Coordinates of C-alpha atoms in Angstrom, one line a residue:
Chain A
X237 CA -75.0 -16.8 -70.1
X238 CA -78.3 -16.2 -71.7
X239 CA -81.4 -16.6 -69.4
X240 CA -84.5 -16.8 -71.5
X241 CA -87.6 -18.9 -71.2
X242 CA -88.7 -18.8 -74.9
X243 CA -86.9 -21.5 -76.8
X244 CA -86.8 -19.8 -80.1
X245 CA -85.4 -16.6 -78.7
X246 CA -82.9 -18.5 -76.6
X247 CA -81.5 -20.3 -79.7
X248 CA -81.4 -17.0 -81.6
X249 CA -79.4 -15.2 -78.9
X250 CA -77.1 -18.3 -78.6
X251 CA -76.4 -18.4 -82.4
X252 CA -75.9 -14.7 -82.7
X253 CA -73.5 -14.4 -79.8
X254 CA -71.6 -17.5 -80.8
X255 CA -71.1 -15.9 -84.2
X256 CA -69.6 -12.9 -82.4
X257 CA -67.0 -15.3 -80.9
X258 CA -68.5 -15.7 -77.5
X259 CA -68.8 -19.0 -75.6
X260 CA -72.5 -19.2 -74.7
X261 CA -74.4 -21.2 -72.0
X262 CA -78.1 -20.9 -71.5
X263 CA -80.7 -21.2 -68.8
X264 CA -84.5 -21.4 -69.1
X265 CA -85.4 -19.6 -65.9
X266 CA -84.0 -17.9 -62.8
X267 CA -83.6 -21.1 -60.9
X268 CA -81.5 -22.7 -63.6
X269 CA -79.5 -19.6 -63.9
X270 CA -78.6 -19.7 -60.2
X271 CA -77.6 -23.3 -60.5
X272 CA -75.3 -22.4 -63.4
X273 CA -73.7 -19.6 -61.4
X274 CA -73.1 -21.9 -58.5
X275 CA -71.2 -24.2 -60.8
X276 CA -69.0 -21.4 -61.9
X277 CA -69.8 -17.8 -62.7
X278 CA -70.1 -16.9 -66.4
X279 CA -68.3 -13.7 -67.5
X280 CA -71.7 -11.9 -68.0
X281 CA -75.4 -12.6 -67.8
X282 CA -78.2 -11.6 -70.1
X283 CA -81.3 -11.9 -68.1
X284 CA -84.9 -11.9 -69.2
X285 CA -87.4 -10.7 -66.6
X286 CA -90.7 -12.4 -67.1
X287 CA -90.0 -16.1 -66.8
X288 CA -91.7 -19.1 -65.1
X289 CA -90.3 -20.9 -62.0
X290 CA -88.2 -17.9 -60.9
X291 CA -88.4 -14.5 -62.6
X292 CA -85.4 -12.4 -63.6
X293 CA -85.8 -9.9 -60.8
X294 CA -85.5 -12.5 -58.0
X295 CA -82.8 -14.3 -59.9
X296 CA -80.9 -11.0 -60.2
X297 CA -81.0 -10.4 -56.4
X298 CA -80.0 -14.0 -55.6
X299 CA -77.2 -14.2 -58.2
X300 CA -75.7 -11.0 -56.8
X301 CA -75.5 -12.7 -53.4
X302 CA -73.4 -15.4 -54.9
X303 CA -71.2 -13.2 -57.1
X304 CA -71.4 -9.5 -56.3
X305 CA -69.4 -8.4 -59.3
X306 CA -70.8 -10.3 -62.2
X307 CA -72.1 -8.0 -65.0
X308 CA -75.8 -8.4 -65.6
X309 CA -77.8 -7.0 -68.5
X310 CA -81.6 -6.9 -68.1
X311 CA -83.1 -7.8 -71.5
X312 CA -86.8 -7.2 -71.6
X313 CA -89.8 -6.1 -73.5
X314 CA -91.6 -5.2 -70.4
X315 CA -91.3 -1.5 -69.8
X316 CA -92.5 -1.2 -66.1
X317 CA -89.5 -3.0 -64.7
X318 CA -87.8 0.3 -63.7
X319 CA -90.4 0.6 -61.1
X320 CA -88.8 -2.3 -59.4
X321 CA -86.0 -1.2 -57.1
X322 CA -84.1 -4.4 -57.6
X323 CA -83.7 -3.6 -61.3
X324 CA -81.4 -0.7 -60.4
X325 CA -78.8 -3.3 -59.5
X326 CA -78.4 -4.4 -63.1
X327 CA -75.4 -3.0 -65.0
X328 CA -77.3 -2.3 -68.2
X329 CA -80.8 -2.5 -69.7
X330 CA -81.7 -3.5 -73.2
X331 CA -85.2 -3.5 -74.8
X332 CA -85.9 -6.9 -76.4
X333 CA -85.5 -6.7 -80.2
X334 CA -84.5 -8.9 -83.1
X335 CA -81.9 -6.3 -83.8
X336 CA -79.1 -7.2 -81.4
X337 CA -76.8 -4.3 -82.2
X338 CA -77.6 -2.6 -78.9
X339 CA -77.2 -5.8 -76.9
X340 CA -73.9 -6.6 -78.5
X341 CA -72.6 -3.1 -77.8
X342 CA -73.5 -3.4 -74.1
X343 CA -71.9 -6.8 -73.9
X344 CA -68.7 -5.5 -75.4
X345 CA -68.7 -2.5 -73.1
X346 CA -69.3 -4.4 -69.9
X347 CA -66.7 -7.1 -70.7
X348 CA -64.2 -4.4 -71.4
X349 CA -65.0 -2.7 -68.1
X350 CA -64.7 -6.0 -66.3
X351 CA -61.3 -6.6 -67.8
X352 CA -60.1 -3.2 -66.8
X353 CA -61.1 -3.8 -63.1
Chain B
X25 CA -94.5 13.7 -47.3
X26 CA -94.5 9.9 -46.6
X27 CA -92.1 8.8 -44.0
X28 CA -91.4 5.1 -43.3
X29 CA -89.5 4.2 -40.1
X30 CA -87.4 1.0 -40.0
X31 CA -86.2 -0.1 -36.6
X32 CA -83.2 -2.4 -36.6
X33 CA -84.3 -4.7 -33.8
X34 CA -82.0 -7.6 -34.3
X35 CA -79.3 -6.5 -31.7
X36 CA -77.9 -9.4 -30.0
X37 CA -76.7 -7.4 -27.0
X38 CA -73.9 -9.8 -26.2
X39 CA -72.5 -7.7 -23.4
X40 CA -75.9 -7.7 -21.7
X41 CA -75.7 -11.4 -21.2
X42 CA -77.4 -13.2 -19.4
X43 CA -80.3 -10.7 -19.8
X44 CA -80.1 -11.4 -23.6
X45 CA -79.9 -15.2 -23.3
X46 CA -83.5 -15.6 -24.2
X47 CA -84.3 -12.3 -25.9
X48 CA -82.9 -9.8 -28.4
X49 CA -81.6 -6.6 -26.8
X50 CA -84.7 -4.4 -27.8
X51 CA -86.9 -6.8 -25.8
X52 CA -84.8 -6.5 -22.6
X53 CA -87.1 -5.1 -19.8
X54 CA -86.2 -1.6 -18.6
X55 CA -87.6 0.8 -16.1
X56 CA -89.9 -1.8 -14.4
X57 CA -92.6 -1.9 -17.1
X58 CA -90.9 -1.1 -20.4
X59 CA -88.9 -2.9 -23.0
X60 CA -85.9 -1.1 -24.5
X61 CA -87.7 -0.8 -27.9
X62 CA -90.6 1.0 -26.3
X63 CA -88.6 4.2 -26.2
X64 CA -87.9 4.2 -29.9
X65 CA -91.5 3.2 -30.8
X66 CA -92.9 5.9 -28.5
X67 CA -90.6 8.5 -30.2
X68 CA -92.1 7.4 -33.5
X69 CA -95.7 7.7 -32.3
X70 CA -95.1 11.0 -30.5
X71 CA -93.3 12.4 -33.6
X72 CA -96.3 11.4 -35.8
X73 CA -94.5 8.6 -37.6
X74 CA -97.0 5.9 -38.0
X75 CA -95.6 3.6 -40.6
X76 CA -93.2 1.4 -38.8
X77 CA -91.3 -1.8 -39.5
X78 CA -89.1 -3.5 -36.9
X79 CA -86.6 -5.9 -38.4
X80 CA -85.7 -8.8 -36.3
X81 CA -83.6 -11.9 -36.7
X82 CA -82.7 -14.2 -33.8
X83 CA -84.4 -14.6 -30.4
X84 CA -87.3 -12.6 -31.6
X85 CA -90.2 -14.4 -30.0
X86 CA -90.3 -12.2 -26.9
X87 CA -90.1 -9.0 -29.0
X88 CA -92.9 -10.3 -31.4
X89 CA -95.1 -11.0 -28.4
X90 CA -94.5 -7.6 -26.8
X91 CA -95.2 -5.7 -30.0
X92 CA -98.3 -7.7 -30.8
X93 CA -99.7 -7.3 -27.3
X94 CA -98.7 -3.7 -26.6
X95 CA -98.4 -2.0 -29.9
X96 CA -101.5 -2.9 -31.8
X97 CA -102.6 0.7 -31.3
X98 CA -102.5 2.2 -34.8
X99 CA -105.3 2.5 -37.3
X100 CA -105.0 0.0 -40.1
X101 CA -107.9 1.6 -42.0
X102 CA -105.8 4.8 -42.1
X103 CA -102.9 2.8 -43.4
X104 CA -100.9 3.0 -40.2
X105 CA -99.0 0.1 -38.9
X106 CA -96.3 -1.3 -36.6
X107 CA -95.1 -4.5 -38.0
X108 CA -92.4 -6.9 -37.1
X109 CA -90.5 -8.4 -40.1
X110 CA -88.4 -11.4 -39.3
X111 CA -85.5 -12.1 -41.6
X112 CA -87.4 -13.4 -44.7
X113 CA -84.4 -14.7 -46.6
X114 CA -86.0 -13.5 -49.8
X115 CA -82.8 -12.8 -51.5
X116 CA -80.4 -14.8 -49.4
X117 CA -80.4 -17.8 -47.1
X118 CA -78.0 -16.1 -44.8
X119 CA -78.5 -13.8 -41.8
X120 CA -78.2 -10.1 -42.3
X121 CA -74.5 -9.3 -42.8
X122 CA -74.6 -5.8 -41.4
X123 CA -77.0 -2.9 -40.7
X124 CA -77.1 -1.8 -44.4
X125 CA -77.6 -5.4 -45.5
X126 CA -80.6 -5.7 -43.2
X127 CA -82.3 -2.8 -45.2
X128 CA -81.0 -4.1 -48.5
X129 CA -82.5 -7.5 -48.0
X130 CA -85.9 -5.8 -47.4
X131 CA -85.7 -3.7 -50.5
X132 CA -89.0 -5.2 -51.7
X133 CA -90.7 -3.9 -48.6
X134 CA -89.4 -0.4 -49.3
X135 CA -90.8 -0.8 -52.8
X136 CA -94.2 -1.7 -51.7
X137 CA -94.4 1.3 -49.3
X138 CA -92.7 3.8 -51.7
X139 CA -92.2 6.4 -49.0
X140 CA -90.4 9.7 -49.7
X141 CA -88.2 9.4 -46.7
X142 CA -86.9 6.5 -44.7
X143 CA -86.1 7.0 -41.0
X144 CA -83.7 4.3 -39.9
X145 CA -83.6 3.7 -36.1
X146 CA -82.0 1.4 -33.7
X147 CA -84.2 -0.6 -31.3
X148 CA -81.3 -0.6 -28.7
X149 CA -81.3 2.9 -27.4
X150 CA -83.1 4.8 -24.7
X151 CA -83.9 8.5 -25.4
X152 CA -86.7 10.8 -26.2
X153 CA -86.4 12.5 -29.5
X154 CA -88.8 14.4 -31.8
X155 CA -88.0 13.0 -35.2
X156 CA -90.1 15.7 -36.9
X157 CA -87.4 18.2 -36.0
X158 CA -84.8 16.1 -37.7
X159 CA -87.0 15.5 -40.8
X160 CA -87.6 19.3 -41.1
X161 CA -83.9 19.9 -40.9
X162 CA -83.3 17.3 -43.6
X163 CA -85.8 18.9 -45.9
X164 CA -84.5 22.4 -45.2
X165 CA -81.0 21.4 -46.1
X166 CA -82.1 19.5 -49.2
X167 CA -80.1 16.6 -47.8
X168 CA -79.7 13.1 -49.2
X169 CA -78.9 11.8 -45.7
X170 CA -79.1 13.3 -42.3
X171 CA -77.4 11.6 -39.3
X172 CA -78.4 12.5 -35.7
X173 CA -75.4 13.4 -33.6
X174 CA -74.7 13.8 -29.9
X175 CA -71.8 15.3 -28.1
X176 CA -69.7 12.7 -26.3
X177 CA -66.5 12.9 -24.4
X178 CA -63.5 12.3 -26.6
X179 CA -62.4 9.4 -24.4
X180 CA -65.4 7.4 -25.7
X181 CA -64.5 7.7 -29.4
X182 CA -63.8 3.9 -29.7
X183 CA -67.4 3.2 -29.1
X184 CA -68.9 5.4 -31.7
X185 CA -69.0 6.6 -35.3
X186 CA -67.4 10.1 -35.0
X187 CA -68.7 12.8 -37.3
X188 CA -66.8 15.8 -38.6
X189 CA -68.9 18.7 -39.7
X190 CA -68.3 22.1 -41.4
X191 CA -69.9 25.3 -40.2
X192 CA -73.2 24.4 -41.9
X193 CA -73.3 21.0 -40.2
X194 CA -72.5 19.3 -43.5
X195 CA -70.6 16.1 -42.8
X196 CA -67.1 16.3 -44.2
X197 CA -65.6 13.3 -42.4
X198 CA -66.8 10.1 -40.7
X199 CA -64.6 7.8 -38.6
X200 CA -65.9 4.5 -37.3
X201 CA -64.7 3.9 -33.7
X202 CA -61.4 5.8 -34.1
X203 CA -58.5 6.0 -31.7
X204 CA -57.7 9.5 -32.8
X205 CA -61.1 11.2 -33.2
X206 CA -61.6 14.6 -34.9
X207 CA -62.8 16.9 -32.0
X208 CA -65.7 19.4 -32.2
X209 CA -64.3 22.7 -33.4
X210 CA -63.8 24.9 -30.3
X211 CA -64.4 21.9 -28.0
X212 CA -61.2 19.8 -28.0
X213 CA -62.6 17.4 -25.4
X214 CA -65.8 16.7 -27.3
X215 CA -66.7 14.6 -30.3
X216 CA -69.9 14.3 -32.3
X217 CA -71.1 10.8 -32.1
X218 CA -73.5 9.2 -34.5
X219 CA -76.7 8.0 -32.7
X220 CA -77.5 5.4 -35.4
X221 CA -80.5 7.5 -36.4
X222 CA -80.7 8.3 -40.1
X223 CA -83.1 10.1 -42.5
X224 CA -82.6 9.1 -46.1
X225 CA -84.2 10.1 -49.3
X226 CA -85.6 6.9 -50.6
X227 CA -84.0 7.0 -54.0
X228 CA -80.5 7.8 -52.7
X229 CA -80.8 5.1 -50.1
X230 CA -81.7 2.4 -52.6
X231 CA -79.0 3.4 -55.0
X232 CA -76.3 3.5 -52.3
X233 CA -77.5 0.2 -50.8
X234 CA -77.3 -1.5 -54.2
X235 CA -73.8 -0.1 -54.8
X236 CA -72.7 -1.3 -51.4
X237 CA -74.3 -4.7 -52.0
X238 CA -72.3 -5.0 -55.2
X239 CA -69.0 -4.2 -53.6
X240 CA -66.6 -5.8 -51.1
X241 CA -67.9 -4.2 -47.9
X242 CA -69.0 -5.0 -44.4
X243 CA -72.4 -3.7 -45.4
X244 CA -72.7 -1.4 -42.5
X245 CA -74.1 2.2 -42.4
X246 CA -71.3 3.6 -40.2
X247 CA -68.4 1.7 -41.8
X248 CA -69.4 1.8 -45.5
X249 CA -72.5 3.7 -46.6
X250 CA -71.9 7.0 -44.8
X251 CA -68.2 7.3 -45.7
X252 CA -69.0 6.5 -49.3
X253 CA -71.9 9.1 -49.4
X254 CA -69.9 12.0 -48.0
X255 CA -68.0 12.1 -51.3
X256 CA -70.9 12.3 -53.6
X257 CA -74.1 13.2 -51.7
X258 CA -75.4 16.0 -49.5
X259 CA -74.9 14.5 -46.0
X260 CA -75.7 16.5 -42.9
X261 CA -75.5 16.0 -39.1
X262 CA -78.5 16.9 -37.0
X263 CA -77.7 18.2 -33.5
X264 CA -79.6 16.0 -31.0
X265 CA -80.2 19.0 -28.7
X266 CA -82.5 20.4 -31.4
X267 CA -84.8 17.4 -31.1
X268 CA -84.2 16.2 -27.6
X269 CA -87.6 16.1 -25.9
X270 CA -86.2 15.6 -22.4
X271 CA -84.0 18.6 -22.6
X272 CA -81.3 16.8 -20.6
X273 CA -79.3 15.4 -23.6
X274 CA -80.3 11.9 -22.3
X275 CA -79.3 9.1 -24.7
X276 CA -78.2 5.7 -23.6
X277 CA -77.0 2.6 -25.4
X278 CA -77.3 0.4 -22.3
X279 CA -74.9 -1.9 -24.1
X280 CA -73.4 -3.5 -20.9
X281 CA -74.9 -4.9 -17.7
X282 CA -73.2 -1.9 -15.9
X283 CA -74.8 0.7 -18.2
X284 CA -78.1 -1.1 -17.9
X285 CA -77.9 -1.1 -14.1
X286 CA -76.9 2.6 -13.9
X287 CA -79.7 3.6 -16.3
X288 CA -82.3 1.9 -14.2
X289 CA -80.8 3.4 -11.0
X290 CA -81.1 6.8 -12.6
X291 CA -84.9 6.3 -12.6
X292 CA -85.0 6.1 -8.8
X293 CA -82.9 9.2 -8.2
X294 CA -84.6 12.3 -7.0
X295 CA -84.6 14.0 -10.4
X296 CA -84.0 11.4 -13.1
X297 CA -82.3 12.5 -16.2
X298 CA -84.9 10.4 -18.1
X299 CA -88.3 11.9 -17.3
X300 CA -91.0 9.3 -17.7
X301 CA -93.7 11.7 -16.5
X302 CA -94.1 14.1 -19.5
X303 CA -97.8 14.0 -20.4
X304 CA -97.0 15.3 -23.8
X305 CA -94.4 12.6 -24.5
X306 CA -95.9 9.4 -23.2
X307 CA -93.8 6.2 -23.2
X308 CA -96.1 3.5 -24.2
X309 CA -95.8 -0.2 -23.4
X310 CA -97.7 -3.4 -22.8
X311 CA -99.0 -4.0 -19.3
X312 CA -101.3 -6.7 -18.1
X313 CA -104.1 -5.5 -15.9
X314 CA -102.6 -6.5 -12.6
X315 CA -104.0 -5.1 -9.3
X316 CA -102.3 -2.1 -7.7
X317 CA -99.1 -2.5 -5.8
X318 CA -99.6 -3.1 -2.1
X319 CA -97.6 -3.1 1.2
X320 CA -98.6 -5.1 4.2
X321 CA -97.5 -5.6 7.8
X322 CA -96.6 -2.8 10.2
X323 CA -95.0 -4.5 13.1
X324 CA -91.6 -3.4 14.5
X325 CA -89.0 -5.0 12.2
X326 CA -91.6 -6.4 9.9
X327 CA -92.9 -3.4 8.1
X328 CA -93.6 -3.5 4.4
X329 CA -91.4 -0.5 3.4
X330 CA -90.6 1.1 0.1
X331 CA -88.0 3.9 -0.1
X332 CA -86.8 5.7 -3.2
X333 CA -88.0 3.0 -5.5
X334 CA -90.2 2.2 -8.4
X335 CA -92.9 -0.4 -7.7
X336 CA -95.2 -1.8 -10.4
X337 CA -98.7 -3.1 -10.4
X338 CA -99.2 -6.6 -8.9
X339 CA -96.3 -6.2 -6.4
X340 CA -96.9 -7.1 -2.8
X341 CA -94.3 -5.9 -0.3
X342 CA -95.2 -8.1 2.7
X343 CA -93.2 -7.1 5.7
X344 CA -89.9 -6.6 3.7
X345 CA -87.9 -3.5 3.0
X346 CA -87.1 -2.1 -0.5
X347 CA -84.6 0.6 -1.0
X348 CA -83.4 2.3 -4.2
X349 CA -84.7 -0.5 -6.3
X350 CA -86.8 -1.1 -9.5
X351 CA -89.6 -3.7 -9.2
X352 CA -91.4 -5.0 -12.3
X353 CA -95.0 -6.2 -12.0
X354 CA -96.0 -9.1 -9.8
X355 CA -92.9 -9.1 -7.6
X356 CA -93.5 -10.6 -4.1
X357 CA -91.3 -9.6 -1.2
X358 CA -91.8 -11.6 2.0
X359 CA -91.2 -10.7 5.6
X360 CA -87.8 -9.6 6.9
X361 CA -86.4 -9.3 3.4
X362 CA -84.0 -6.6 2.5
X363 CA -83.7 -5.5 -1.1
X364 CA -81.2 -2.7 -1.9
X365 CA -80.0 -1.1 -5.2
X366 CA -81.5 -3.9 -7.2
X367 CA -83.7 -4.6 -10.2
X368 CA -86.3 -7.4 -9.8
X369 CA -88.0 -8.3 -13.0
X370 CA -91.6 -9.7 -13.5
X371 CA -92.8 -12.3 -11.1
X372 CA -89.7 -12.6 -8.9
X373 CA -90.5 -14.0 -5.4
X374 CA -88.1 -13.1 -2.6
X375 CA -88.4 -15.6 0.2
X376 CA -88.6 -14.7 3.9
X377 CA -85.5 -13.2 5.4
X378 CA -83.5 -13.1 2.1
X379 CA -81.1 -10.2 1.5
X380 CA -80.4 -8.9 -2.0
X381 CA -78.0 -6.0 -2.9
X382 CA -76.7 -4.7 -6.2
X383 CA -78.4 -7.5 -8.1
X384 CA -80.5 -7.9 -11.2
X385 CA -82.9 -10.8 -10.9
X386 CA -84.5 -12.0 -14.1
X387 CA -88.1 -13.0 -14.5
X388 CA -90.0 -15.5 -12.4
X389 CA -87.0 -16.4 -10.1
X390 CA -87.8 -17.8 -6.7
X391 CA -85.3 -16.6 -4.2
X392 CA -85.3 -19.1 -1.3
X393 CA -85.8 -18.1 2.3
X394 CA -82.7 -16.6 3.9
X395 CA -80.6 -16.5 0.8
X396 CA -78.1 -13.7 0.4
X397 CA -77.1 -12.4 -3.0
X398 CA -74.7 -9.5 -3.6
X399 CA -72.9 -9.8 -0.2
X400 CA -70.4 -12.5 -1.0
X401 CA -69.4 -11.9 -4.6
X402 CA -67.0 -14.9 -4.8
X403 CA -69.7 -17.2 -3.8
X404 CA -72.2 -15.5 -6.2
X405 CA -69.8 -15.8 -9.1
X406 CA -70.0 -19.6 -8.9
X407 CA -73.6 -19.6 -9.8
X408 CA -74.4 -16.2 -11.3
X409 CA -72.9 -13.6 -13.6
X410 CA -70.9 -11.0 -11.6
X411 CA -69.7 -7.9 -13.5
X412 CA -66.3 -6.3 -12.8
X413 CA -67.9 -3.6 -10.7
X414 CA -69.7 -6.3 -8.6
X415 CA -73.2 -6.3 -10.0
X416 CA -74.8 -9.7 -9.8
X417 CA -77.2 -11.0 -12.5
X418 CA -79.4 -14.0 -11.6
X419 CA -80.4 -15.4 -14.9
X420 CA -83.8 -16.7 -16.1
X421 CA -84.7 -20.3 -15.5
X422 CA -82.2 -20.9 -12.8
X423 CA -83.4 -23.1 -9.9
X424 CA -82.3 -21.9 -6.5

């Protein structure tokens, strides 16, 4: 699941990840993401931090209460997030970029790890 | 070095029922004028710890009121505070799942404070301890976590987290309420029990809480966090005797009505194990400005008499007799009354000729003239709580 408030970026991630063979669902903010998780946990979440309605940090904490084990990648261009204790609960951190190599690598890694569990 | 104390004050105290019917355990009155939490709060103040949060969840009104009235003593301009935090449900709509979850759910509060060390305490225990000694020990050992430990008899192992240490007091094993406890080396009848007092480095605490929150766990310090940390962090035990301000090794859980009764009775003994009179270690509380205690009448058989007892302000002993008892403020004892081995809480009124023995009477109860409590336990059990050892508890709000 891709959680991203900016429409252009959301579509971009969706297309890129679909072409990698993943099934992709999207949410526009933290609240929508939680609703999606309640309907059935995705295999992995890519989570933006700065979003309207509910930001990624609060969504992260609330999603983990619903599914403790779901892998979460924080995807952000905002550098100060590490100051936030809650961010330590994420499984990986990726700096937002149009080059998705790093993001794709992290996704592969986490899904592999999840399978091995 | 910035130290933040967090007091877990949500204890239900089910075995103290009916004293905990209307209040959380830390708010249960103790020693005539105190609440149980006063001892932990006083330890903090006397140890120079002046950044304090108390985490509550249910039945917290009484505790809130007490802390607001009695503990607004710190200097806000200096950044000091004692604040009660009710369960905020900021990251979950559920109650706290365990002691570790209570801290985890307040992770934003830790972040705002950004202390170096977190002192985690229980609001349920009565003892006098200098936390500075423990903090110094923690720093000296370059520990990630230090757990305060007290020697207990081996037979009590099922009530405690039992700590196993090496020669350096580094913790090498931790069993939660074991049947077969590891004894203290050289002391086969003794165990080292965890007092539920922890000093954590902030970063390690946050990391371990998050790991715990993301795993299948009961989210409890004793059951989950400490055993997991022993493997990978520097975890030490601190000998309570090094920080015990009373010097008597006094530490009580007062988890049951019996233990509560005995701990109160200790205070009226000739030399109590718990010394409330140390001018350098004051136990603070909230007290309304009631007039001084008073005895009246001096006729034969109708003499206001107090023997081996604690009497608080606002009490009037009017022609009745009090023996080995603890009286909270505003208790009125009328003529020809006999009160023995009992605990009367605030505002109790004992009517003329009544007799009370081995009984705890909760606040504002009016005992009718001539009533006997504690003399016919089978009768008492029909209306009150009677413990296996025959202590009667007259609950709040009952009409007699």
